[in-house]
mmCIF file of C-alpha atoms in Angstrom:
data_model
loop_
_atom_site.group_PDB
_atom_site.id
_atom_site.type_symbol
_atom_site.label_atom_id
_atom_site.label_comp_id
_atom_site.label_asym_id
_atom_site.label_seq_id
_atom_site.Cartn_x
_atom_site.Cartn_y
_atom_site.Cartn_z
ATOM 1 C CA MET A 1 2.632 13.327 21.874
ATOM 2 C CA GLN A 2 6.129 12.017 20.844
ATOM 3 C CA ASP A 3 6.856 10.810 23.755
ATOM 4 C CA ARG A 4 4.193 8.449 23.811
ATOM 5 C CA GLU A 5 5.339 6.408 21.326
ATOM 6 C CA PRO A 6 5.870 2.654 21.287
ATOM 7 C CA PRO A 7 9.753 1.653 20.179
ATOM 8 C CA ARG A 8 9.780 1.216 16.383
ATOM 9 C CA ARG A 9 11.000 -2.398 14.422
ATOM 10 C CA GLY A 10 8.980 -2.397 11.963
ATOM 11 C CA VAL A 11 9.115 -0.581 8.532
ATOM 12 C CA PHE A 12 6.425 1.977 7.334
ATOM 13 C CA ILE A 13 6.147 2.282 3.409
ATOM 14 C CA THR A 14 3.438 4.637 1.968
ATOM 15 C CA LEU A 15 2.284 4.947 -1.533
ATOM 16 C CA GLU A 16 1.769 8.333 -2.760
ATOM 17 C CA GLY A 17 -0.257 10.275 -6.164
ATOM 18 C CA GLY A 18 -3.194 11.835 -7.701
ATOM 19 C CA GLU A 19 -7.031 10.301 -8.313
ATOM 20 C CA GLY A 20 -6.941 7.031 -9.813
ATOM 21 C CA ALA A 21 -3.071 6.680 -10.156
ATOM 22 C CA GLY A 22 -3.656 3.040 -8.745
ATOM 23 C CA LYS A 23 -2.213 3.157 -5.379
ATOM 24 C CA SER A 24 -4.627 0.614 -3.558
ATOM 25 C CA THR A 25 -4.221 -1.875 -6.413
ATOM 26 C CA GLN A 26 -0.631 -1.240 -6.168
ATOM 27 C CA ALA A 27 -0.271 -1.383 -1.744
ATOM 28 C CA ALA A 28 -2.259 -4.631 -1.925
ATOM 29 C CA ARG A 29 0.269 -6.493 -4.633
ATOM 30 C CA LEU A 30 3.490 -5.456 -2.816
ATOM 31 C CA ALA A 31 1.814 -6.412 0.741
ATOM 32 C CA ALA A 32 1.682 -9.802 -0.902
ATOM 33 C CA THR A 33 4.915 -10.160 -2.437
ATOM 34 C CA LEU A 34 6.697 -9.023 0.796
ATOM 35 C CA ARG A 35 4.135 -11.588 3.398
ATOM 36 C CA ALA A 36 5.751 -14.492 0.176
ATOM 37 C CA ARG A 37 9.231 -13.804 0.682
ATOM 38 C CA THR A 38 9.799 -12.806 4.130
ATOM 39 C CA GLY A 39 6.802 -14.814 5.677
ATOM 40 C CA ARG A 40 6.526 -11.371 8.011
ATOM 41 C CA PRO A 41 2.664 -10.217 8.835
ATOM 42 C CA VAL A 42 1.940 -6.839 6.962
ATOM 43 C CA THR A 43 -0.990 -4.883 7.278
ATOM 44 C CA VAL A 44 -2.471 -2.162 4.388
ATOM 45 C CA THR A 45 -3.990 0.733 5.351
ATOM 46 C CA ARG A 46 -5.475 3.546 4.411
ATOM 47 C CA GLU A 47 -6.029 7.778 4.696
ATOM 48 C CA PRO A 48 -8.205 9.094 5.144
ATOM 49 C CA GLY A 49 -9.433 5.800 7.138
ATOM 50 C CA GLY A 50 -7.656 2.910 8.883
ATOM 51 C CA SER A 51 -9.151 2.633 12.715
ATOM 52 C CA PRO A 52 -13.300 2.903 12.551
ATOM 53 C CA ARG A 53 -13.383 6.325 14.285
ATOM 54 C CA ALA A 54 -11.297 7.340 10.544
ATOM 55 C CA GLU A 55 -13.220 5.376 8.269
ATOM 56 C CA GLU A 56 -16.229 7.337 9.939
ATOM 57 C CA ILE A 57 -14.050 11.019 9.538
ATOM 58 C CA ARG A 58 -13.048 9.444 5.612
ATOM 59 C CA ALA A 59 -16.901 8.951 5.148
ATOM 60 C CA ALA A 60 -18.075 12.828 5.995
ATOM 61 C CA LEU A 61 -14.152 14.474 4.121
ATOM 62 C CA LEU A 62 -15.020 12.752 0.557
ATOM 63 C CA ALA A 63 -18.727 13.452 0.747
ATOM 64 C CA GLY A 64 -17.680 17.060 0.915
ATOM 65 C CA ALA A 65 -18.895 17.971 4.506
ATOM 66 C CA ALA A 66 -15.975 20.523 5.408
ATOM 67 C CA LYS A 67 -15.816 21.877 1.837
ATOM 68 C CA PRO A 68 -17.724 24.887 3.011
ATOM 69 C CA TYR A 69 -15.159 25.433 5.641
ATOM 70 C CA GLY A 70 -12.130 25.430 3.578
ATOM 71 C CA PRO A 71 -8.971 23.604 3.631
ATOM 72 C CA PHE A 72 -7.600 23.898 6.955
ATOM 73 C CA ALA A 73 -11.387 22.406 8.280
ATOM 74 C CA GLU A 74 -10.260 19.779 6.425
ATOM 75 C CA ALA A 75 -6.681 19.445 7.389
ATOM 76 C CA LEU A 76 -7.879 19.215 10.853
ATOM 77 C CA LEU A 77 -10.359 16.810 10.437
ATOM 78 C CA PHE A 78 -7.374 14.821 8.210
ATOM 79 C CA SER A 79 -5.342 15.150 11.612
ATOM 80 C CA ALA A 80 -8.049 13.735 14.130
ATOM 81 C CA ALA A 81 -8.487 10.722 11.350
ATOM 82 C CA ARG A 82 -4.856 10.480 11.055
ATOM 83 C CA LEU A 83 -4.063 10.998 15.333
ATOM 84 C CA ASP A 84 -6.631 7.904 15.662
ATOM 85 C CA HIS A 85 -5.356 5.283 12.686
ATOM 86 C CA LEU A 86 -1.515 6.073 13.852
ATOM 87 C CA ASP A 87 -2.571 5.296 17.103
ATOM 88 C CA ARG A 88 -4.908 2.152 16.709
ATOM 89 C CA LEU A 89 -3.391 0.834 13.775
ATOM 90 C CA ILE A 90 0.321 1.858 12.707
ATOM 91 C CA ARG A 91 2.285 2.760 15.786
ATOM 92 C CA PRO A 92 1.097 -0.353 17.602
ATOM 93 C CA ALA A 93 2.092 -2.245 14.189
ATOM 94 C CA LEU A 94 5.407 -0.842 14.003
ATOM 95 C CA ALA A 95 6.261 -1.854 17.496
ATOM 96 C CA ARG A 96 5.075 -5.551 16.713
ATOM 97 C CA GLY A 97 8.022 -5.897 14.135
ATOM 98 C CA GLU A 98 5.382 -5.558 11.545
ATOM 99 C CA GLY A 99 5.383 -3.876 7.645
ATOM 100 C CA VAL A 100 2.919 -1.262 7.155
ATOM 101 C CA ILE A 101 1.753 0.058 3.903
ATOM 102 C CA CYS A 102 -0.384 3.174 3.725
ATOM 103 C CA ASP A 103 -2.699 4.313 0.650
ATOM 104 C CA ARG A 104 -2.010 8.028 1.530
ATOM 105 C CA PHE A 105 -0.102 9.456 4.324
ATOM 106 C CA ILE A 106 1.169 12.842 5.150
ATOM 107 C CA ASP A 107 2.045 13.786 1.552
ATOM 108 C CA SER A 108 -1.545 13.876 0.626
ATOM 109 C CA THR A 109 -1.941 16.293 2.880
ATOM 110 C CA ARG A 110 0.549 18.588 2.176
ATOM 111 C CA ALA A 111 -0.262 18.517 -1.639
ATOM 112 C CA TYR A 112 -4.122 18.347 -1.229
ATOM 113 C CA GLN A 113 -4.684 20.770 1.036
ATOM 114 C CA GLY A 114 -1.628 23.025 0.896
ATOM 115 C CA ALA A 115 0.071 22.959 -2.380
ATOM 116 C CA ALA A 116 -3.839 22.641 -4.249
ATOM 117 C CA GLY A 117 -5.910 23.869 -1.587
ATOM 118 C CA GLY A 118 -4.192 26.854 -0.874
ATOM 119 C CA LEU A 119 -3.240 26.352 3.280
ATOM 120 C CA ASP A 120 -0.151 27.984 4.607
ATOM 121 C CA PRO A 121 2.909 25.468 4.914
ATOM 122 C CA ALA A 122 3.579 26.433 8.294
ATOM 123 C CA VAL A 123 0.325 24.759 9.369
ATOM 124 C CA VAL A 124 0.541 21.868 7.474
ATOM 125 C CA ALA A 125 3.958 21.697 9.216
ATOM 126 C CA ALA A 126 3.037 22.022 12.487
ATOM 127 C CA LEU A 127 -0.254 19.516 12.365
ATOM 128 C CA GLU A 128 2.530 17.226 11.138
ATOM 129 C CA ARG A 129 4.925 17.718 14.027
ATOM 130 C CA VAL A 130 2.218 17.198 16.577
ATOM 131 C CA VAL A 131 0.084 14.572 15.030
ATOM 132 C CA VAL A 132 2.767 12.500 13.793
ATOM 133 C CA GLY A 133 5.640 12.963 15.318
ATOM 134 C CA ARG A 134 8.705 10.550 15.252
ATOM 135 C CA THR A 135 6.421 8.459 13.197
ATOM 136 C CA ARG A 136 7.698 9.401 9.725
ATOM 137 C CA PRO A 137 7.486 6.672 6.374
ATOM 138 C CA ASP A 138 10.884 5.097 5.583
ATOM 139 C CA LEU A 139 10.063 4.802 1.900
ATOM 140 C CA THR A 140 7.382 6.794 -0.134
ATOM 141 C CA LEU A 141 6.369 5.746 -3.931
ATOM 142 C CA ILE A 142 4.725 8.704 -5.305
ATOM 143 C CA LEU A 143 2.531 6.983 -8.562
ATOM 144 C CA ASP A 144 2.881 9.615 -11.280
ATOM 145 C CA LEU A 145 0.067 10.175 -13.658
ATOM 146 C CA ALA A 146 -1.126 12.336 -16.263
ATOM 147 C CA PRO A 147 -4.541 13.763 -13.871
ATOM 148 C CA GLU A 148 -6.589 13.675 -16.922
ATOM 149 C CA ALA A 149 -5.854 10.064 -17.302
ATOM 150 C CA GLY A 150 -5.901 9.561 -13.470
ATOM 151 C CA LEU A 151 -9.088 10.744 -13.895
ATOM 152 C CA ALA A 152 -10.233 8.853 -16.368
ATOM 153 C CA ARG A 153 -9.443 5.795 -14.565
ATOM 154 C CA ALA A 154 -11.588 7.290 -10.929
ATOM 155 C CA ALA A 155 -14.498 7.760 -13.145
ATOM 156 C CA ALA A 156 -14.577 4.726 -14.656
ATOM 157 C CA ARG A 157 -14.184 2.920 -11.558
ATOM 158 C CA GLY A 158 -17.049 4.930 -10.117
ATOM 159 C CA GLU A 159 -19.030 4.453 -12.877
ATOM 160 C CA ALA A 160 -18.553 0.583 -12.414
ATOM 161 C CA ALA A 161 -18.831 0.760 -8.581
ATOM 162 C CA GLY A 162 -22.142 2.909 -9.651
ATOM 163 C CA GLN A 163 -20.922 5.651 -7.293
ATOM 164 C CA GLY A 164 -20.486 9.419 -8.517
ATOM 165 C CA ALA A 165 -16.817 11.365 -8.368
ATOM 166 C CA ASP A 166 -16.410 12.582 -4.352
ATOM 167 C CA ARG A 167 -15.373 15.661 -3.299
ATOM 168 C CA PHE A 168 -11.602 15.780 -4.821
ATOM 169 C CA GLU A 169 -12.217 13.495 -7.760
ATOM 170 C CA ALA A 170 -14.692 16.342 -8.473
ATOM 171 C CA GLU A 171 -12.028 19.267 -8.443
ATOM 172 C CA ALA A 172 -11.597 20.871 -11.493
ATOM 173 C CA LEU A 173 -8.317 20.255 -13.749
ATOM 174 C CA GLY A 174 -5.938 22.883 -12.667
ATOM 175 C CA PHE A 175 -6.216 21.347 -9.240
ATOM 176 C CA HIS A 176 -5.124 18.031 -9.664
ATOM 177 C CA ALA A 177 -2.642 19.854 -12.167
ATOM 178 C CA ARG A 178 -1.019 21.555 -8.964
ATOM 179 C CA LEU A 179 -1.612 17.915 -6.831
ATOM 180 C CA ARG A 180 0.817 16.647 -9.600
ATOM 181 C CA GLY A 181 3.146 18.936 -9.513
ATOM 182 C CA ALA A 182 2.945 19.206 -4.986
ATOM 183 C CA PHE A 183 3.362 15.693 -5.112
ATOM 184 C CA LEU A 184 6.935 15.715 -7.701
ATOM 185 C CA GLU A 185 8.175 18.681 -5.847
ATOM 186 C CA ILE A 186 8.005 16.786 -2.356
ATOM 187 C CA ALA A 187 10.418 13.884 -4.068
ATOM 188 C CA MET A 188 12.521 16.580 -5.612
ATOM 189 C CA ALA A 189 12.749 17.916 -2.155
ATOM 190 C CA GLU A 190 13.378 14.358 -0.160
ATOM 191 C CA PRO A 191 15.258 11.514 -2.561
ATOM 192 C CA GLY A 192 16.451 10.265 0.553
ATOM 193 C CA ARG A 193 12.664 8.948 1.562
ATOM 194 C CA CYS A 194 10.691 9.354 -1.914
ATOM 195 C CA ALA A 195 10.873 7.958 -5.193
ATOM 196 C CA VAL A 196 8.103 8.871 -8.389
ATOM 197 C CA ILE A 197 6.775 5.837 -10.037
ATOM 198 C CA ASP A 198 5.666 6.032 -13.916
ATOM 199 C CA ALA A 199 2.287 4.959 -13.160
ATOM 200 C CA SER A 200 0.673 5.128 -16.902
ATOM 201 C CA ALA A 201 2.069 1.656 -17.208
ATOM 202 C CA GLY A 202 0.519 -1.144 -17.439
ATOM 203 C CA PRO A 203 -0.802 -2.653 -13.259
ATOM 204 C CA ASP A 204 2.392 -5.400 -13.780
ATOM 205 C CA ALA A 205 5.260 -2.690 -14.988
ATOM 206 C CA VAL A 206 4.375 -0.691 -11.833
ATOM 207 C CA ALA A 207 4.335 -3.401 -9.311
ATOM 208 C CA ALA A 208 8.048 -4.109 -10.909
ATOM 209 C CA ALA A 209 9.022 -0.934 -10.530
ATOM 210 C CA ILE A 210 7.880 -0.654 -7.208
ATOM 211 C CA LEU A 211 9.389 -3.904 -6.347
ATOM 212 C CA ALA A 212 12.486 -2.652 -7.651
ATOM 213 C CA GLN A 213 12.846 0.485 -5.820
ATOM 214 C CA VAL A 214 11.985 -1.494 -2.271
ATOM 215 C CA GLU A 215 14.605 -4.742 -3.427
ATOM 216 C CA ALA A 216 16.961 -1.317 -3.590
ATOM 217 C CA ARG A 217 16.060 1.410 -0.685
ATOM 218 C CA LEU A 218 14.981 -1.586 2.012
ATOM 219 C CA PRO A 219 16.943 -4.750 0.700
ATOM 220 C CA ALA A 220 16.651 -6.533 4.057
ATOM 221 C CA LEU A 221 13.188 -6.075 4.216
ATOM 222 C CA VAL A 222 13.141 -8.211 1.362
ATOM 223 C CA ARG A 223 15.395 -10.810 2.426
ATOM 224 C CA GLY A 224 13.222 -11.229 5.900
ATOM 225 C CA GLU A 225 16.506 -10.310 7.396
ATOM 226 C CA GLY A 226 15.381 -9.225 11.463
ATOM 227 C CA SER A 227 13.740 -5.585 12.368
ATOM 228 C CA HIS A 228 13.901 -2.558 11.102
ATOM 229 C CA GLY A 229 15.884 0.439 13.376
#
């Protein structure tokens, strides 16, 4: 698996956090800023999803099709979607020297199926090794928000779209509190990769905080210099 990975020249940024933290909005804003500053292609994608097959799996997961089978079955489906996403979109874009910004990636599996869902961390790590290989994010922005606030945002978004809560939004508050703790623990364990962003502020303030982290940690990217590692 890992030996098939193409040479990597682009930059890979992921956004993580609980429900309603604003990851999709901020991924799009960051991509627009980077495109304007550098003139280089930046792809915005998401997990689960990002490729046709992965989007099909996403629909099943968010509808709760795997929930009766437990967190391991869910983690396997997320991994299947991730494998296709990596092979069809993320790795080819990075090999072309493009930027990739992904709304959720490996840390969501660690938090949702692992810490909050109760799946053995060793199993989660084994799935990562097999599926992800060396394709790790250069920077992960963890949007931190109190779960009560995030769920209220998600509910309002769903009402505006005429949709009810999805499989994960419908979990009890305790599940979402464990999620928040898990993401913060990941950030503490990997400070070189992760930056915590206060997502309780308005979208402009959050976007500014994100850009400040990108400028500090990936200055060559922001200046549009050359290619990455």
